mmCIF file of C-alpha atoms and ligand atoms in Angstrom:
data_model
loop_
_atom_site.group_PDB
_atom_site.id
_atom_site.type_symbol
_atom_site.label_atom_id
_atom_site.label_comp_id
_atom_site.label_asym_id
_atom_site.label_seq_id
_atom_site.Cartn_x
_atom_site.Cartn_y
_atom_site.Cartn_z
ATOM 1 C CA MET A 1 101.475 103.636 115.565
ATOM 2 C CA ILE A 2 103.527 102.583 118.530
ATOM 3 C CA ARG A 3 106.614 103.754 118.988
ATOM 4 C CA GLU A 4 110.378 102.318 118.923
ATOM 5 C CA LYS A 5 110.316 103.447 122.451
ATOM 6 C CA ILE A 6 106.604 102.880 124.608
ATOM 7 C CA ARG A 7 105.702 105.651 126.536
ATOM 8 C CA TRP A 8 104.037 105.228 130.245
ATOM 9 C CA GLY A 9 101.915 107.190 132.779
ATOM 10 C CA ILE A 10 101.447 106.661 136.174
ATOM 11 C CA LEU A 11 98.087 107.725 137.235
ATOM 12 C CA SER A 12 98.932 107.555 141.315
ATOM 13 C CA THR A 13 101.566 107.903 143.450
ATOM 14 C CA GLY A 14 101.834 105.276 145.763
ATOM 15 C CA SER A 15 103.807 102.093 147.070
ATOM 16 C CA ILE A 16 103.515 99.895 144.044
ATOM 17 C CA ALA A 17 104.080 102.659 141.135
ATOM 18 C CA HIS A 18 107.353 103.648 142.572
ATOM 19 C CA SER A 19 107.993 99.776 142.624
ATOM 20 C CA PHE A 20 106.456 99.358 139.321
ATOM 21 C CA VAL A 21 108.812 102.732 137.672
ATOM 22 C CA ASP A 22 111.583 101.124 139.321
ATOM 23 C CA ASP A 23 111.516 97.648 137.092
ATOM 24 C CA LEU A 24 110.586 99.484 134.154
ATOM 25 C CA GLN A 25 114.027 99.798 134.317
ATOM 26 C CA TYR A 26 114.302 96.762 132.712
ATOM 27 C CA VAL A 27 112.541 97.378 130.018
ATOM 28 C CA PRO A 28 114.859 98.742 127.378
ATOM 29 C CA ASP A 29 111.874 99.924 125.231
ATOM 30 C CA ALA A 30 110.140 101.833 127.873
ATOM 31 C CA GLU A 31 109.805 104.983 129.344
ATOM 32 C CA VAL A 32 108.254 107.131 131.072
ATOM 33 C CA VAL A 33 107.176 110.445 130.410
ATOM 34 C CA ALA A 34 104.291 111.357 133.222
ATOM 35 C CA VAL A 35 103.024 111.225 136.522
ATOM 36 C CA ALA A 36 99.846 112.031 137.686
ATOM 37 C CA SER A 37 98.406 112.657 141.683
ATOM 38 C CA ARG A 38 95.600 114.083 142.793
ATOM 39 C CA ASP A 39 98.240 117.021 144.409
ATOM 40 C CA GLN A 40 100.888 118.789 142.179
ATOM 41 C CA ALA A 41 103.172 118.608 145.224
ATOM 42 C CA THR A 42 102.863 114.864 145.471
ATOM 43 C CA ALA A 43 103.242 114.418 141.369
ATOM 44 C CA ASP A 44 106.169 116.732 141.286
ATOM 45 C CA LYS A 45 108.237 114.590 144.674
ATOM 46 C CA PHE A 46 107.338 111.784 142.806
ATOM 47 C CA ALA A 47 108.958 112.680 139.588
ATOM 48 C CA ASP A 48 111.875 114.451 141.263
ATOM 49 C CA LYS A 49 112.416 110.827 142.868
ATOM 50 C CA HIS A 50 112.247 109.233 139.744
ATOM 51 C CA ASN A 51 112.886 111.770 136.938
ATOM 52 C CA ILE A 52 109.898 111.702 135.096
ATOM 53 C CA PRO A 53 109.728 114.705 132.632
ATOM 54 C CA LYS A 54 105.926 115.634 133.293
ATOM 55 C CA ARG A 55 103.816 115.845 136.158
ATOM 56 C CA HIS A 56 99.916 116.322 136.481
ATOM 57 C CA ALA A 57 98.027 117.419 139.220
ATOM 58 C CA THR A 58 95.235 115.636 137.994
ATOM 59 C CA TYR A 59 94.568 112.021 136.976
ATOM 60 C CA SER A 60 92.089 113.601 133.769
ATOM 61 C CA ALA A 61 95.279 115.198 132.608
ATOM 62 C CA LEU A 62 97.373 112.318 132.652
ATOM 63 C CA ALA A 63 94.609 110.713 130.700
ATOM 64 C CA ASN A 64 94.492 113.462 128.162
ATOM 65 C CA ASP A 65 98.298 114.096 127.749
ATOM 66 C CA PRO A 66 98.652 113.208 124.286
ATOM 67 C CA ASP A 67 102.632 112.374 125.018
ATOM 68 C CA VAL A 68 101.472 108.995 126.912
ATOM 69 C CA ASP A 69 100.709 105.928 125.279
ATOM 70 C CA VAL A 70 99.716 103.239 128.272
ATOM 71 C CA VAL A 71 98.582 104.654 131.444
ATOM 72 C CA TYR A 72 99.262 102.232 134.648
ATOM 73 C CA ILE A 73 96.514 102.365 137.450
ATOM 74 C CA ALA A 74 98.058 101.581 140.556
ATOM 75 C CA THR A 75 94.961 103.419 142.605
ATOM 76 C CA PRO A 76 93.114 101.500 145.465
ATOM 77 C CA HIS A 77 90.592 99.167 144.489
ATOM 78 C CA SER A 78 87.687 101.809 144.366
ATOM 79 C CA MET A 79 89.045 103.463 141.949
ATOM 80 C CA HIS A 80 90.321 101.125 139.482
ATOM 81 C CA ALA A 81 87.493 100.671 137.126
ATOM 82 C CA GLU A 82 86.727 104.930 136.872
ATOM 83 C CA ASN A 83 90.261 105.501 136.895
ATOM 84 C CA SER A 84 90.819 102.806 133.425
ATOM 85 C CA ILE A 85 87.632 104.344 132.028
ATOM 86 C CA MET A 86 88.527 107.995 132.110
ATOM 87 C CA CYS A 87 91.491 106.697 130.804
ATOM 88 C CA MET A 88 89.966 104.627 127.766
ATOM 89 C CA GLN A 89 87.817 107.184 126.983
ATOM 90 C CA ALA A 90 90.962 109.470 125.903
ATOM 91 C CA GLY A 91 92.499 106.783 123.899
ATOM 92 C CA LYS A 92 94.867 105.489 126.022
ATOM 93 C CA HIS A 93 95.810 101.540 126.359
ATOM 94 C CA VAL A 94 95.636 100.645 130.122
ATOM 95 C CA LEU A 95 97.684 98.200 132.599
ATOM 96 C CA CYS A 96 95.555 98.632 135.896
ATOM 97 C CA GLU A 97 96.510 96.885 138.622
ATOM 98 C CA LYS A 98 94.786 93.613 140.739
ATOM 99 C CA ALA A 99 92.153 93.208 141.841
ATOM 100 C CA PHE A 100 90.786 94.398 137.949
ATOM 101 C CA CYS A 101 87.859 96.075 140.233
ATOM 102 C CA ILE A 102 85.018 95.351 142.881
ATOM 103 C CA THR A 103 82.472 93.837 141.574
ATOM 104 C CA ALA A 104 81.694 91.844 138.038
ATOM 105 C CA LYS A 105 79.554 94.823 136.617
ATOM 106 C CA GLU A 106 82.483 96.575 137.020
ATOM 107 C CA ALA A 107 84.679 95.025 135.029
ATOM 108 C CA GLU A 108 82.336 94.333 132.293
ATOM 109 C CA ARG A 109 81.785 98.259 131.933
ATOM 110 C CA MET A 110 85.560 98.600 131.498
ATOM 111 C CA ILE A 111 85.880 95.614 128.866
ATOM 112 C CA ALA A 112 82.766 97.717 127.131
ATOM 113 C CA VAL A 113 84.675 100.636 127.264
ATOM 114 C CA ALA A 114 88.050 99.155 125.914
ATOM 115 C CA GLY A 115 85.987 97.542 122.934
ATOM 116 C CA LYS A 116 84.278 100.639 121.882
ATOM 117 C CA LYS A 117 87.191 103.086 122.174
ATOM 118 C CA GLN A 118 89.913 99.775 120.327
ATOM 119 C CA VAL A 119 92.549 100.302 122.898
ATOM 120 C CA PHE A 120 93.973 97.645 124.770
ATOM 121 C CA LEU A 121 93.381 96.762 128.445
ATOM 122 C CA MET A 122 94.814 93.916 130.904
ATOM 123 C CA GLU A 123 94.898 93.561 134.531
ATOM 124 C CA ALA A 124 98.578 93.616 136.156
ATOM 125 C CA LEU A 125 97.826 90.017 137.449
ATOM 126 C CA VAL A 126 101.987 90.436 138.258
ATOM 127 C CA THR A 127 102.127 86.379 139.149
ATOM 128 C CA ARG A 128 101.492 84.835 135.560
ATOM 129 C CA HIS A 129 104.049 87.122 133.758
ATOM 130 C CA PHE A 130 106.966 85.482 136.096
ATOM 131 C CA PRO A 131 109.375 82.752 134.006
ATOM 132 C CA VAL A 132 108.272 80.189 136.813
ATOM 133 C CA SER A 133 104.261 80.732 135.823
ATOM 134 C CA HIS A 134 105.861 80.104 132.327
ATOM 135 C CA LYS A 135 107.325 76.921 132.964
ATOM 136 C CA VAL A 136 104.827 75.419 135.386
ATOM 137 C CA LEU A 137 102.168 75.659 132.425
ATOM 138 C CA GLN A 138 104.673 74.392 130.302
ATOM 139 C CA TRP A 139 104.891 71.183 132.828
ATOM 140 C CA ILE A 140 101.406 70.992 132.706
ATOM 141 C CA ASP A 141 100.694 71.306 128.969
ATOM 142 C CA ARG A 142 103.276 67.931 128.378
ATOM 143 C CA GLY A 143 101.129 66.488 131.064
ATOM 144 C CA LEU A 144 103.595 65.373 133.076
ATOM 145 C CA ILE A 145 101.453 65.635 136.703
ATOM 146 C CA GLY A 146 98.611 64.431 134.168
ATOM 147 C CA ASP A 147 94.846 65.655 135.033
ATOM 148 C CA ILE A 148 95.015 68.011 137.860
ATOM 149 C CA ARG A 149 92.348 67.404 140.951
ATOM 150 C CA ILE A 150 93.716 69.704 143.440
ATOM 151 C CA VAL A 151 95.268 72.952 143.373
ATOM 152 C CA GLN A 152 96.518 74.514 146.845
ATOM 153 C CA ALA A 153 97.538 78.116 147.427
ATOM 154 C CA ASN A 154 98.285 80.967 150.501
ATOM 155 C CA ARG A 155 98.666 84.142 150.063
ATOM 156 C CA CYS A 156 98.791 85.876 153.459
ATOM 157 C CA ALA A 157 100.762 88.725 155.130
ATOM 158 C CA ARG A 158 101.028 90.267 158.309
ATOM 159 C CA GLY A 159 100.772 93.925 157.872
ATOM 160 C CA HIS A 160 99.275 96.583 160.575
ATOM 161 C CA PHE A 161 97.336 98.517 158.882
ATOM 162 C CA ARG A 162 95.471 101.795 160.097
ATOM 163 C CA PRO A 163 91.896 102.167 159.228
ATOM 164 C CA GLN A 164 92.497 104.970 156.850
ATOM 165 C CA GLN A 165 94.943 102.800 154.401
ATOM 166 C CA ARG A 166 93.782 101.265 151.556
ATOM 167 C CA HIS A 167 94.053 97.449 152.337
ATOM 168 C CA LEU A 168 91.606 96.736 155.277
ATOM 169 C CA ASN A 169 89.207 100.143 154.416
ATOM 170 C CA PRO A 170 86.224 98.655 152.815
ATOM 171 C CA GLN A 171 85.779 102.399 151.226
ATOM 172 C CA LEU A 172 88.385 102.152 149.062
ATOM 173 C CA GLY A 173 87.814 98.288 148.123
ATOM 174 C CA GLY A 174 89.933 96.570 150.995
ATOM 175 C CA GLY A 175 89.819 93.348 152.214
ATOM 176 C CA SER A 176 91.741 90.363 151.914
ATOM 177 C CA LEU A 177 90.399 88.770 149.350
ATOM 178 C CA LEU A 178 90.512 91.676 146.599
ATOM 179 C CA ASP A 179 93.740 92.454 148.249
ATOM 180 C CA VAL A 180 95.595 88.868 148.140
ATOM 181 C CA GLY A 181 92.688 86.383 147.799
ATOM 182 C CA ILE A 182 92.923 87.556 143.925
ATOM 183 C CA TYR A 183 96.324 86.477 143.290
ATOM 184 C CA VAL A 184 95.197 82.518 144.899
ATOM 185 C CA VAL A 185 92.189 82.867 142.684
ATOM 186 C CA GLY A 186 93.955 83.863 139.586
ATOM 187 C CA PHE A 187 96.304 81.321 140.159
ATOM 188 C CA ALA A 188 93.823 78.415 140.333
ATOM 189 C CA SER A 189 92.241 79.881 137.186
ATOM 190 C CA MET A 190 95.692 80.103 135.399
ATOM 191 C CA VAL A 191 96.438 76.045 136.405
ATOM 192 C CA TYR A 192 93.088 75.183 135.071
ATOM 193 C CA ARG A 193 92.063 77.323 132.248
ATOM 194 C CA ARG A 194 88.567 77.451 133.525
ATOM 195 C CA GLN A 195 86.263 78.091 135.983
ATOM 196 C CA PRO A 196 85.119 76.866 138.776
ATOM 197 C CA ARG A 197 81.351 75.783 138.555
ATOM 198 C CA ARG A 198 81.186 76.123 142.124
ATOM 199 C CA ALA A 199 82.790 78.497 144.674
ATOM 200 C CA VAL A 200 81.940 78.427 148.339
ATOM 201 C CA GLY A 201 83.849 81.330 150.412
ATOM 202 C CA TYR A 202 84.383 82.066 153.922
ATOM 203 C CA GLY A 203 85.381 85.534 155.250
ATOM 204 C CA HIS A 204 85.981 86.858 158.875
ATOM 205 C CA VAL A 205 85.196 90.811 158.775
ATOM 206 C CA GLY A 206 87.289 92.061 161.410
ATOM 207 C CA SER A 207 87.193 95.609 163.262
ATOM 208 C CA PHE A 208 87.808 97.652 160.262
ATOM 209 C CA GLY A 209 85.135 96.562 158.725
ATOM 210 C CA SER A 210 86.376 94.254 155.800
ATOM 211 C CA ASP A 211 87.523 90.788 155.950
ATOM 212 C CA GLU A 212 90.852 90.096 157.510
ATOM 213 C CA GLN A 213 91.294 86.711 156.429
ATOM 214 C CA GLY A 214 89.149 83.569 154.241
ATOM 215 C CA ALA A 215 89.292 80.700 152.240
ATOM 216 C CA THR A 216 87.243 79.518 149.428
ATOM 217 C CA LEU A 217 86.823 75.602 148.184
ATOM 218 C CA LEU A 218 86.592 75.875 144.702
ATOM 219 C CA GLU A 219 84.719 72.745 142.903
ATOM 220 C CA TYR A 220 85.126 72.551 138.659
ATOM 221 C CA GLU A 221 83.731 69.879 136.396
ATOM 222 C CA ASN A 222 85.194 65.922 137.210
ATOM 223 C CA GLY A 223 85.146 67.059 141.292
ATOM 224 C CA ALA A 224 88.722 69.022 140.670
ATOM 225 C CA LEU A 225 88.790 71.479 143.344
ATOM 226 C CA ALA A 226 91.090 74.523 144.680
ATOM 227 C CA VAL A 227 91.726 74.867 147.927
ATOM 228 C CA LEU A 228 92.465 78.551 148.859
ATOM 229 C CA THR A 229 93.050 80.636 151.388
ATOM 230 C CA PHE A 230 94.691 84.595 151.649
ATOM 231 C CA ALA A 231 95.032 86.862 154.582
ATOM 232 C CA LEU A 232 96.111 90.219 155.584
ATOM 233 C CA ARG A 233 96.528 90.413 159.226
ATOM 234 C CA THR A 234 98.378 86.585 159.265
ATOM 235 C CA GLU A 235 101.457 85.108 159.269
ATOM 236 C CA ALA A 236 102.369 82.209 156.639
ATOM 237 C CA VAL A 237 104.134 80.661 154.335
ATOM 238 C CA ASN A 238 102.941 81.560 150.440
ATOM 239 C CA GLU A 239 103.161 78.822 148.672
ATOM 240 C CA ALA A 240 101.475 76.839 145.755
ATOM 241 C CA TYR A 241 100.759 73.037 145.332
ATOM 242 C CA ILE A 242 99.162 71.417 142.148
ATOM 243 C CA TYR A 243 98.619 67.797 142.353
ATOM 244 C CA GLY A 244 97.733 65.246 139.732
ATOM 245 C CA THR A 245 96.808 62.204 138.408
ATOM 246 C CA LYS A 246 100.436 61.561 137.928
ATOM 247 C CA GLY A 247 102.741 63.944 140.051
ATOM 248 C CA HIS A 248 102.795 66.967 141.880
ATOM 249 C CA ILE A 249 104.543 70.949 141.472
ATOM 250 C CA LYS A 250 105.223 72.751 144.300
ATOM 251 C CA ILE A 251 105.913 76.535 144.037
ATOM 252 C CA PRO A 252 107.806 78.195 147.101
ATOM 253 C CA ASN A 253 107.234 81.692 147.482
ATOM 254 C CA LEU A 254 105.006 82.276 144.353
ATOM 255 C CA PHE A 255 103.185 85.104 145.706
ATOM 256 C CA ALA A 256 106.370 87.486 145.947
ATOM 257 C CA VAL A 257 109.252 87.261 144.064
ATOM 258 C CA PRO A 258 109.165 83.787 143.242
ATOM 259 C CA THR A 259 112.460 81.873 141.403
ATOM 260 C CA ARG A 260 111.793 77.953 141.926
ATOM 261 C CA ALA A 261 109.281 74.948 140.963
ATOM 262 C CA LEU A 262 109.866 71.819 141.637
ATOM 263 C CA LEU A 263 108.286 69.491 139.564
ATOM 264 C CA ARG A 264 108.278 65.313 141.041
ATOM 265 C CA VAL A 265 106.118 62.721 138.600
ATOM 266 C CA SER A 266 105.708 59.356 140.815
ATOM 267 C CA GLY A 267 108.915 57.142 140.455
ATOM 268 C CA GLU A 268 111.073 59.200 139.345
ATOM 269 C CA LYS A 269 113.617 61.592 140.551
ATOM 270 C CA GLU A 270 112.380 65.595 141.769
ATOM 271 C CA VAL A 271 112.913 68.178 138.853
ATOM 272 C CA VAL A 272 113.771 72.192 140.172
ATOM 273 C CA PHE A 273 113.693 74.919 137.763
ATOM 274 C CA GLU A 274 115.358 77.803 139.078
ATOM 275 C CA GLN A 275 115.410 81.436 137.332
ATOM 276 C CA GLU A 276 116.384 85.047 139.280
ATOM 277 C CA ILE A 277 114.332 87.820 138.839
ATOM 278 C CA ASN A 278 115.049 91.419 137.972
ATOM 279 C CA GLY A 279 114.167 93.773 141.046
ATOM 280 C CA LYS A 280 110.420 92.907 142.188
ATOM 281 C CA GLY A 281 109.409 91.194 138.713
ATOM 282 C CA LEU A 282 106.976 94.079 137.780
ATOM 283 C CA ASN A 283 108.824 94.566 134.933
ATOM 284 C CA TYR A 284 107.062 90.618 133.065
ATOM 285 C CA GLN A 285 104.044 92.068 132.839
ATOM 286 C CA VAL A 286 105.230 95.050 130.978
ATOM 287 C CA HIS A 287 107.110 92.561 128.686
ATOM 288 C CA GLU A 288 103.825 91.293 128.059
ATOM 289 C CA VAL A 289 102.230 94.935 126.862
ATOM 290 C CA HIS A 290 104.717 95.864 124.766
ATOM 291 C CA ARG A 291 104.092 92.509 123.156
ATOM 292 C CA CYS A 292 100.797 92.599 122.526
ATOM 293 C CA LEU A 293 100.715 96.492 121.341
ATOM 294 C CA ARG A 294 103.556 95.589 118.943
ATOM 295 C CA ALA A 295 101.573 92.771 117.337
ATOM 296 C CA GLY A 296 98.476 95.246 117.272
ATOM 297 C CA LEU A 297 96.572 93.283 120.153
ATOM 298 C CA LEU A 298 93.718 94.777 122.356
ATOM 299 C CA GLU A 299 94.068 91.832 125.205
ATOM 300 C CA SER A 300 96.607 89.620 126.290
ATOM 301 C CA PRO A 301 96.133 85.711 125.242
ATOM 302 C CA ARG A 302 97.886 85.285 128.856
ATOM 303 C CA MET A 303 95.490 87.385 130.571
ATOM 304 C CA PRO A 304 92.229 87.858 128.485
ATOM 305 C CA LEU A 305 89.936 90.346 129.548
ATOM 306 C CA ASP A 306 87.284 87.688 129.539
ATOM 307 C CA GLU A 307 89.178 85.702 132.442
ATOM 308 C CA SER A 308 89.960 89.227 134.454
ATOM 309 C CA LEU A 309 85.521 89.672 134.130
ATOM 310 C CA GLN A 310 84.977 85.445 135.206
ATOM 311 C CA ILE A 311 87.145 86.160 137.934
ATOM 312 C CA MET A 312 85.643 88.883 139.390
ATOM 313 C CA ARG A 313 82.477 86.830 139.234
ATOM 314 C CA THR A 314 84.134 83.913 140.882
ATOM 315 C CA LEU A 315 85.032 86.802 143.952
ATOM 316 C CA ASP A 316 81.786 88.067 144.105
ATOM 317 C CA GLU A 317 80.262 84.605 144.459
ATOM 318 C CA ILE A 318 83.107 83.753 146.940
ATOM 319 C CA ARG A 319 82.242 86.730 149.521
ATOM 320 C CA THR A 320 78.719 86.590 148.859
ATOM 321 C CA PRO A 321 78.275 84.629 152.831
ATOM 322 C CA TRP A 322 80.103 87.477 154.291
ATOM 323 C CA ALA A 323 77.407 89.936 154.910
ATOM 324 C CA PHE A 324 79.306 93.730 154.137
ATOM 325 C CA LYS A 325 78.935 95.501 150.717
ATOM 326 C CA TYR A 326 81.690 97.590 149.580
ATOM 327 C CA PRO A 327 79.828 101.126 148.115
ATOM 328 C CA ASN A 328 80.387 99.691 144.307
ATOM 329 C CA ASP A 329 78.351 97.375 144.877
ATOM 330 C CA ALA A 330 75.367 100.186 144.755
ATOM 331 C CA GLN A 331 76.680 100.777 141.250
HETATM 332 N N1 NAP B 1 101.253 93.843 141.880
HETATM 333 C C1 NAP B 1 101.909 93.561 143.153
HETATM 334 O O1 NAP B 1 102.838 93.123 143.482
HETATM 335 C C2 NAP B 1 101.079 94.869 144.113
HETATM 336 C C3 NAP B 1 101.313 95.139 145.206
HETATM 337 C C4 NAP B 1 101.220 95.678 145.850
HETATM 338 C C5 NAP B 1 99.793 96.641 145.168
HETATM 339 N N2 NAP B 1 99.097 96.373 144.409
HETATM 340 C C6 NAP B 1 98.226 96.830 143.843
HETATM 341 O O2 NAP B 1 98.583 98.160 143.587
HETATM 342 C C7 NAP B 1 96.995 98.922 144.237
HETATM 343 C C8 NAP B 1 97.772 100.570 144.819
HETATM 344 O O3 NAP B 1 98.527 99.595 145.878
HETATM 345 P P1 NAP B 1 99.532 100.570 146.548
HETATM 346 O O4 NAP B 1 99.787 99.464 148.067
HETATM 347 O O5 NAP B 1 100.561 100.758 146.124
HETATM 348 O O6 NAP B 1 98.481 101.543 147.597
HETATM 349 P P2 NAP B 1 99.146 102.841 147.956
HETATM 350 O O7 NAP B 1 100.456 103.284 148.387
HETATM 351 O O8 NAP B 1 97.899 103.458 149.067
HETATM 352 O O9 NAP B 1 98.857 103.756 146.661
HETATM 353 C C9 NAP B 1 97.770 104.399 146.163
HETATM 354 C C10 NAP B 1 97.665 105.520 145.565
HETATM 355 O O10 NAP B 1 96.186 105.534 145.046
HETATM 356 C C11 NAP B 1 96.101 106.991 144.939
HETATM 357 N N3 NAP B 1 94.514 107.399 145.374
HETATM 358 C C12 NAP B 1 93.428 107.459 145.127
HETATM 359 N N4 NAP B 1 92.641 108.033 145.725
HETATM 360 C C13 NAP B 1 93.138 107.439 146.931
HETATM 361 C C14 NAP B 1 92.258 107.392 147.962
HETATM 362 N N5 NAP B 1 91.005 107.761 148.210
HETATM 363 N N6 NAP B 1 93.087 107.500 149.279
HETATM 364 C C15 NAP B 1 94.303 106.762 148.985
HETATM 365 N N7 NAP B 1 95.517 106.897 148.053
HETATM 366 C C16 NAP B 1 94.178 107.225 146.909
HETATM 367 C C17 NAP B 1 97.280 108.152 145.848
HETATM 368 O O11 NAP B 1 98.250 108.805 144.846
HETATM 369 P P3 NAP B 1 97.846 110.173 144.706
HETATM 370 O O12 NAP B 1 97.918 110.709 146.098
HETATM 371 O O13 NAP B 1 99.288 110.584 144.264
HETATM 372 O O14 NAP B 1 96.597 110.526 143.858
HETATM 373 C C18 NAP B 1 98.070 107.006 146.473
HETATM 374 O O15 NAP B 1 99.228 107.195 146.853
HETATM 375 C C19 NAP B 1 96.207 98.104 144.147
HETATM 376 O O16 NAP B 1 95.398 97.936 143.581
HETATM 377 C C20 NAP B 1 96.803 96.786 145.087
HETATM 378 O O17 NAP B 1 96.081 96.007 145.229
HETATM 379 C C21 NAP B 1 99.707 95.277 143.716
#
């Protein structure tokens, strides 16, 4: 039975876990009841900061906490499958940070456990739930730009990462494709509402042994294309464009906190959609989790599990040409 307030547990205490809990203030029917870290002092510090009543010194204690309905997984990519599966085995619903996991094989295992345990599971691909994304999909569905022929998107960040940090650390599933490339590949998947028949990728493997930057060209039926770039040590403008047979759409700053989308239909005046975003916008995906749980859905129609699996297959294909393996590839 779903309660009036849905009770969240936070698995890990890193940077995005803080932002996520901050943004839950914009979801009135959510409450954070517990947090877990690998270390009691870290869990206590996080709980004190956010006023969370229960704090656990192991992730499994959180998975087995009877006061928790949904667990938010915010560990490094290499641990998403293991952590999600443990929580679902204990009967918890799960919102798992992007990238969903490291390999399509892991995604298959996660989805199988969700089905077996009859719990909700969703990848936290936040971009998809922003008001701007909904508006863009409406424009596309109304046929305003005709048939989509080309999608172009760029997601870059210039970080000064240390080797042990997760971002570029292959042991933790780091690298630009899984960390930020997922956004542009997920965006193409959202816009085309189907998967490419072919993906080619180029990745530059840098001094930490993972891809610092890369590019992919996705080819769809009828020759439609997505041209996507991603990087973790490159300063860039993060924009997305959708080009159709009758017009085009531009979304500035899509992959941070997007507030605008611009529609230009051939021969007509530009239309601008604008909507401010609360906090960092992590709350919109939580509304979707709550909506699904209250409707008795075990997956989100906006971010279906089969799509997360297909995206992982595409990511596997994109990184085939560059010559490094994650530890998870062996499993
Ligand atoms: N949606 C977004 O906008 C967004 C933005 C940034 C990141 N993310 C995603 O969120 C996830 C976490 O990213 P983050 O930037 O928050 O990472 P982070 O700051 O490095 O935090 C990760 C946390 O995972 C836990 N952990 C467990 N095993 C670990 C290990 N072997 N090494 C390091 N940490 C370990 C740690 O918590 P304990 O010490 O408490 O166990 C750590 O604080 C990633 O999947 C990332 O792609 C999403």
